[in-house]
Coordinates of C-alpha atoms in Angstrom, one line a residue:
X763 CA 180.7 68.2 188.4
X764 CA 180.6 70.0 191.6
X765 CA 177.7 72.9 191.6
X766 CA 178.9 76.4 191.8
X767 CA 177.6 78.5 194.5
X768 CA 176.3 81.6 193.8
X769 CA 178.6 83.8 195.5
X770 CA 180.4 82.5 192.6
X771 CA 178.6 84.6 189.9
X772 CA 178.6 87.8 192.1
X773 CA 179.4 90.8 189.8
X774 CA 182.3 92.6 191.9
X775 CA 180.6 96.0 190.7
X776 CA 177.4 95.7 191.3
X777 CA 178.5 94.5 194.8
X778 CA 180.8 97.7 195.3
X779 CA 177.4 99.3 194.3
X780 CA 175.3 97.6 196.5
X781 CA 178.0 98.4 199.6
X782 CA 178.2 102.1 199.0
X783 CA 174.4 102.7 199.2
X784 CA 174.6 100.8 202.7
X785 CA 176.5 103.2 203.5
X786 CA 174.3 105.7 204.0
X787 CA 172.0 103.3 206.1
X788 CA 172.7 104.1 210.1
X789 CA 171.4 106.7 212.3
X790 CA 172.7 110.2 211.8
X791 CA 173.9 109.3 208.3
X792 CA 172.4 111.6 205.6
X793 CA 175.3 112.7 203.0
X794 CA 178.8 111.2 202.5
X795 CA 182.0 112.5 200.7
X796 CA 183.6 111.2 198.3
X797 CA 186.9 111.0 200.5
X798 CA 184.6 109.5 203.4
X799 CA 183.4 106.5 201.1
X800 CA 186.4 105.8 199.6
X801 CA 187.6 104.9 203.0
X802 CA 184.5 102.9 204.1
X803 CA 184.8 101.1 201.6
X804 CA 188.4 100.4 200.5
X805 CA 188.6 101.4 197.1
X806 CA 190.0 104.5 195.1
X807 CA 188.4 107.7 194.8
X808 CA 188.1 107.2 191.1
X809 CA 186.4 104.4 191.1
X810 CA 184.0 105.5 194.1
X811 CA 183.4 108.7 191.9
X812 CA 182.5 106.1 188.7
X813 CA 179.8 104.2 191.1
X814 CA 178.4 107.6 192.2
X815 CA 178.1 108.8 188.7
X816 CA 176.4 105.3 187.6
X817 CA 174.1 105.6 190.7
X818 CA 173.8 109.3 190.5
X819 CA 172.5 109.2 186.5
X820 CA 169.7 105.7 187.3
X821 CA 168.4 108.2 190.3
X822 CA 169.7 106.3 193.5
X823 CA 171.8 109.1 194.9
X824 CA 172.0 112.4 194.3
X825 CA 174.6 115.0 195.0
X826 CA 174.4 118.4 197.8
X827 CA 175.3 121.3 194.9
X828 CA 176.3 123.1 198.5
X829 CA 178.4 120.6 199.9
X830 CA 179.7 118.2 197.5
X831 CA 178.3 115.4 199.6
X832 CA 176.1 112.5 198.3
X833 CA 172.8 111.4 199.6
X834 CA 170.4 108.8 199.1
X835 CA 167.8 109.9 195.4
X836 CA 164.5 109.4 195.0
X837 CA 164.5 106.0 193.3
X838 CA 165.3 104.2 196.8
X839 CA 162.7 105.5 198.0
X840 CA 160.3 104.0 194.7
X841 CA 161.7 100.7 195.5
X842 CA 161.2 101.2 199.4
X843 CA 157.7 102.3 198.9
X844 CA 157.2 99.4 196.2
X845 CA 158.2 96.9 198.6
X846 CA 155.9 98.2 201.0
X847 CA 153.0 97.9 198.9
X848 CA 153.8 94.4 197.7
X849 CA 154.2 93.3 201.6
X850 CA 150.8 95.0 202.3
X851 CA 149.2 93.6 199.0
X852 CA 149.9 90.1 199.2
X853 CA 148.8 88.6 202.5
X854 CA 145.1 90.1 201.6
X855 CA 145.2 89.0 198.0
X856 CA 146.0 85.4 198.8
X857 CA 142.8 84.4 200.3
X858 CA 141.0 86.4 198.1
X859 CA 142.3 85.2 194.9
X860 CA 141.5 81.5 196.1
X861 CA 137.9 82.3 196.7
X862 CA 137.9 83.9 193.6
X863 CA 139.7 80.6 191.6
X864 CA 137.3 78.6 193.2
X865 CA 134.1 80.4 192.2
X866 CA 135.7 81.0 188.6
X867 CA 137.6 78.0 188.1
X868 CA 139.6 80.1 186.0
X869 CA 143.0 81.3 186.5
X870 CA 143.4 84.6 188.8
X871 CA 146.2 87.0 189.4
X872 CA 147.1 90.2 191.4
X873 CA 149.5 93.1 189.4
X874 CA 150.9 95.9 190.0
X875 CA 152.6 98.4 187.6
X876 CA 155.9 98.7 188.0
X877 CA 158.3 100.7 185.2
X878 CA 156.0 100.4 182.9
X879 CA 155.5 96.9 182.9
X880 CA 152.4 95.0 184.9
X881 CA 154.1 92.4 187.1
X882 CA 152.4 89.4 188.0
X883 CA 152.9 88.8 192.3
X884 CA 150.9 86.2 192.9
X885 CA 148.7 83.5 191.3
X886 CA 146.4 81.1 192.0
X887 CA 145.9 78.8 188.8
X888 CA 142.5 76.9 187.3
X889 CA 142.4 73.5 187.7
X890 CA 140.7 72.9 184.0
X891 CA 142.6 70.7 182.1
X892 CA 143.0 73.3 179.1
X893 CA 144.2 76.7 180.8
X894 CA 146.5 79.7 180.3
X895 CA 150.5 78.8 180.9
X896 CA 151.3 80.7 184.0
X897 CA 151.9 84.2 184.1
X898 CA 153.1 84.5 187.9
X899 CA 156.1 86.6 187.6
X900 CA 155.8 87.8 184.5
X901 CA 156.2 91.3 183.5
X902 CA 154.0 92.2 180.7
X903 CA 153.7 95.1 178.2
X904 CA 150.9 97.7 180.0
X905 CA 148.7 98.9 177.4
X906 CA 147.9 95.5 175.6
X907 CA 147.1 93.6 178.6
X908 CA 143.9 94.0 181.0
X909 CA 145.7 94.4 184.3
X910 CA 148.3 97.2 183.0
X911 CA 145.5 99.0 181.3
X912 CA 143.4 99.0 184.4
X913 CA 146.2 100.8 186.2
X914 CA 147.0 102.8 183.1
X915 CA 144.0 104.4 183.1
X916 CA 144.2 105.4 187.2
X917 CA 146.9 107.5 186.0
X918 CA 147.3 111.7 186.0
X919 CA 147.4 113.1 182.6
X920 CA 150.5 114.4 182.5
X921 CA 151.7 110.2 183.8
X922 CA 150.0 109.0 181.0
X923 CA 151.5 111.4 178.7
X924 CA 155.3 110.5 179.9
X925 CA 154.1 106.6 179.5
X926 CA 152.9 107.1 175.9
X927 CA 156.3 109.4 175.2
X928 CA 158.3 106.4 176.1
X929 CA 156.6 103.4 175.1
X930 CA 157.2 101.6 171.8
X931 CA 153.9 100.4 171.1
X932 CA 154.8 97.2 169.5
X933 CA 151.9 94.9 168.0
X934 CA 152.2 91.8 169.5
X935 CA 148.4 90.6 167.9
X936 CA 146.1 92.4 165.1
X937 CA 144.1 93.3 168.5
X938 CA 146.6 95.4 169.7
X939 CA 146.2 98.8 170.4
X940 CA 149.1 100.6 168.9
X941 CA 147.7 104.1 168.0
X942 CA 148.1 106.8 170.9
X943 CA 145.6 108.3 170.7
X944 CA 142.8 105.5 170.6
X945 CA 144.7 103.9 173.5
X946 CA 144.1 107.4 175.5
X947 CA 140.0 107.1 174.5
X948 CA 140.1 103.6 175.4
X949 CA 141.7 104.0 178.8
X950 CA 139.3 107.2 179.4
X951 CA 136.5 104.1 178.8
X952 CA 138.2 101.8 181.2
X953 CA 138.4 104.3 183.7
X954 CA 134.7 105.1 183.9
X955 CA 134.2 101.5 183.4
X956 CA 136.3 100.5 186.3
X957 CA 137.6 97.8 184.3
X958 CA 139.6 96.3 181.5
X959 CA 139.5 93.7 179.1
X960 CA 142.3 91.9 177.2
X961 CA 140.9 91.4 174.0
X962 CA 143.3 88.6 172.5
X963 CA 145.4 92.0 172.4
X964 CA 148.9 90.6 173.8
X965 CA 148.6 86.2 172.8
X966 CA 145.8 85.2 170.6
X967 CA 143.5 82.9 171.8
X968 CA 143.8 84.3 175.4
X969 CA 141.3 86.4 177.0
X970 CA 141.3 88.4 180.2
X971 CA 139.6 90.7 182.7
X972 CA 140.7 92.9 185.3
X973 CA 139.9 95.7 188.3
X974 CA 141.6 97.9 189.9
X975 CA 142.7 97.5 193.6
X976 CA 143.0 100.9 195.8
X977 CA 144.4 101.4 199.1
X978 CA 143.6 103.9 202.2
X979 CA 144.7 107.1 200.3
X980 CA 142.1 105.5 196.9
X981 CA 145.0 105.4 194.9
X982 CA 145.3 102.5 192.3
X983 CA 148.0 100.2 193.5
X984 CA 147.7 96.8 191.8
X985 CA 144.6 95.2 189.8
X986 CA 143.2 91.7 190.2
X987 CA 143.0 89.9 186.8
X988 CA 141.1 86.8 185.7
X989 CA 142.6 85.2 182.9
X990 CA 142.0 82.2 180.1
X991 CA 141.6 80.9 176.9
X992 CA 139.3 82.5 174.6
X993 CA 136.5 79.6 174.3
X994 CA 135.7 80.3 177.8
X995 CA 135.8 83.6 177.9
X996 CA 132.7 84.7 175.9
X997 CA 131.4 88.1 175.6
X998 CA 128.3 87.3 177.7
X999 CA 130.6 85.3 180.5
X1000 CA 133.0 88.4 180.5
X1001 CA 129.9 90.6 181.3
X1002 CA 127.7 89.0 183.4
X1003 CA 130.0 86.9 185.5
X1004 CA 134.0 87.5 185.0
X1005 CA 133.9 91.6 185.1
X1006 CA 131.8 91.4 188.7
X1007 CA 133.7 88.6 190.1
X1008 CA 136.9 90.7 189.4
X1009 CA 135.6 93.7 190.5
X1010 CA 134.2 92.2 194.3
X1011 CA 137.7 90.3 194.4
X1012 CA 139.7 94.0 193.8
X1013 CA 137.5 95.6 196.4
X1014 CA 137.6 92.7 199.1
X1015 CA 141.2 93.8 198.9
X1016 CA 140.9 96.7 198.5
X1017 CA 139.0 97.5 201.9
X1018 CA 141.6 95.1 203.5
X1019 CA 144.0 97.8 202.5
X1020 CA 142.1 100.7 204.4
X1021 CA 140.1 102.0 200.8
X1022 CA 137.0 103.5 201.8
X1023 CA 135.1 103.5 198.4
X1024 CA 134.1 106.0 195.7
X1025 CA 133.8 108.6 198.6
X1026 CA 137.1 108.9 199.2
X1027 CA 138.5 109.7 195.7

């Protein structure tokens, strides 16, 4: 059976999508009709006017009350800056995270929190025989595991408060923290701790620690994490070895990123 190529399974809309916000990408280009994209891009006007809609309601393009026109929104500018952050993040982390592994011999991870979800972007895994499946790409719950609670607790009030007004806060072990307003005290702890731990709180029998990275501006961008299976991670090996190796690792990268300590916050 001859294998499909993937142009194959391309959704026509989301392409259509995907060609009218290219429109706006060329010098000069800041807001576009209706009328003006319907001819770029050789479709109706009512069907142009369904994309914008679709785009206009997730946040990607928003419309000029004045003029009528359409512009790029705010949420291409999330992703851009995302993307930035991740291309910035990862060269420094990867060195880093192998030191770290091979100090540890544990698993080690770097996050970042991305719709409410801490994404795994790069991994280096343990070489022990018994370790934790691998997470690398993963996007986890937040507030159950240690690197989305490390960035949880970096955030405003008034962040937090539209997290908690969203967030189902499912149980995924008898560990997990599913009443708001002990989650609030315990990320107030973490963030005078300058650290988290996973307490079996998301898979039981796996333990983790994590520390929060900044950049230049001393704002909380992603989190190293060290992570494995409960019978390793003791509460005296968590405190005396595992928290400080995680924190050095999360500021090694952090001063790569321009983060001039507790000064600058």
């Amino acid at each position: 059976m001859q294998k499909k190529d993937k142009s194959d399974y391309m959704i026509l809309a989301v392409s259509h999508a995907l060609d009218l916000l290219e429109q706006f990408h060329g010098e000069g280009v800041t807001e576009l009709g209706v009328t003006e994209l319907a001819k770029r891009l050789k479709l109706h006007k009512n069907n142009v006017f369904r994309l914008l809609a679709t785009l206009e309601a997730r946040g990607y393009v928003e419309q000029n009350r004045v003029t009528g026109n359409y512009r790029l929104g705010l949420k291409t500018l999330e992703i851009r800056q995302t993307m930035i952050r991740q291309m910035a993040l990862l060269p420094y982390a990867k060195p880093v995270l192998e030191e770290l592994v091979r100090e540890c011999d544990e698993t080690a991870y770097v996050s970042i929190l991305k719709e409410n979800l801490s994404v795994y972007l790069y991994g280096v895994e343990s070489r022990a025989t018994v370790r934790v499946i691998s997470r690398l790409g993963s996007r986890l719950p937040a507030y159950c595991t240690a690197a989305g609670k490390v960035m949880l607790a970096s955030l405003t009030e008034p962040e937090l408060e539209r997290y908690l007004g969203r967030m189902e806060l499912a149980p995924y072990t008898p560990n997990t923290i599913i009443d708001r307003s002990r989650l609030r005290e315990h990320l107030a702890e973490i963030a005078a701790a300058g650290y988290a731990i996973d307490n079996e709180e998301l898979e039981i029998g796996v333990r983790g620690v994590a520390a929060p990275i900044h950049d230049y501006r001393a704002v909380v961008v992603g989190a190293v994490i060290i992570s494995g299976p409960t019978m390793r991670f003791t509460d005296e090996r968590i405190a005396t070895e595992l928290v400080p190796m995680a924190q050095k690792a999360a500021e090694a990268i952090s001063v790569k990123l321009g983060y001039a300590g507790a000064t600058a916050e």
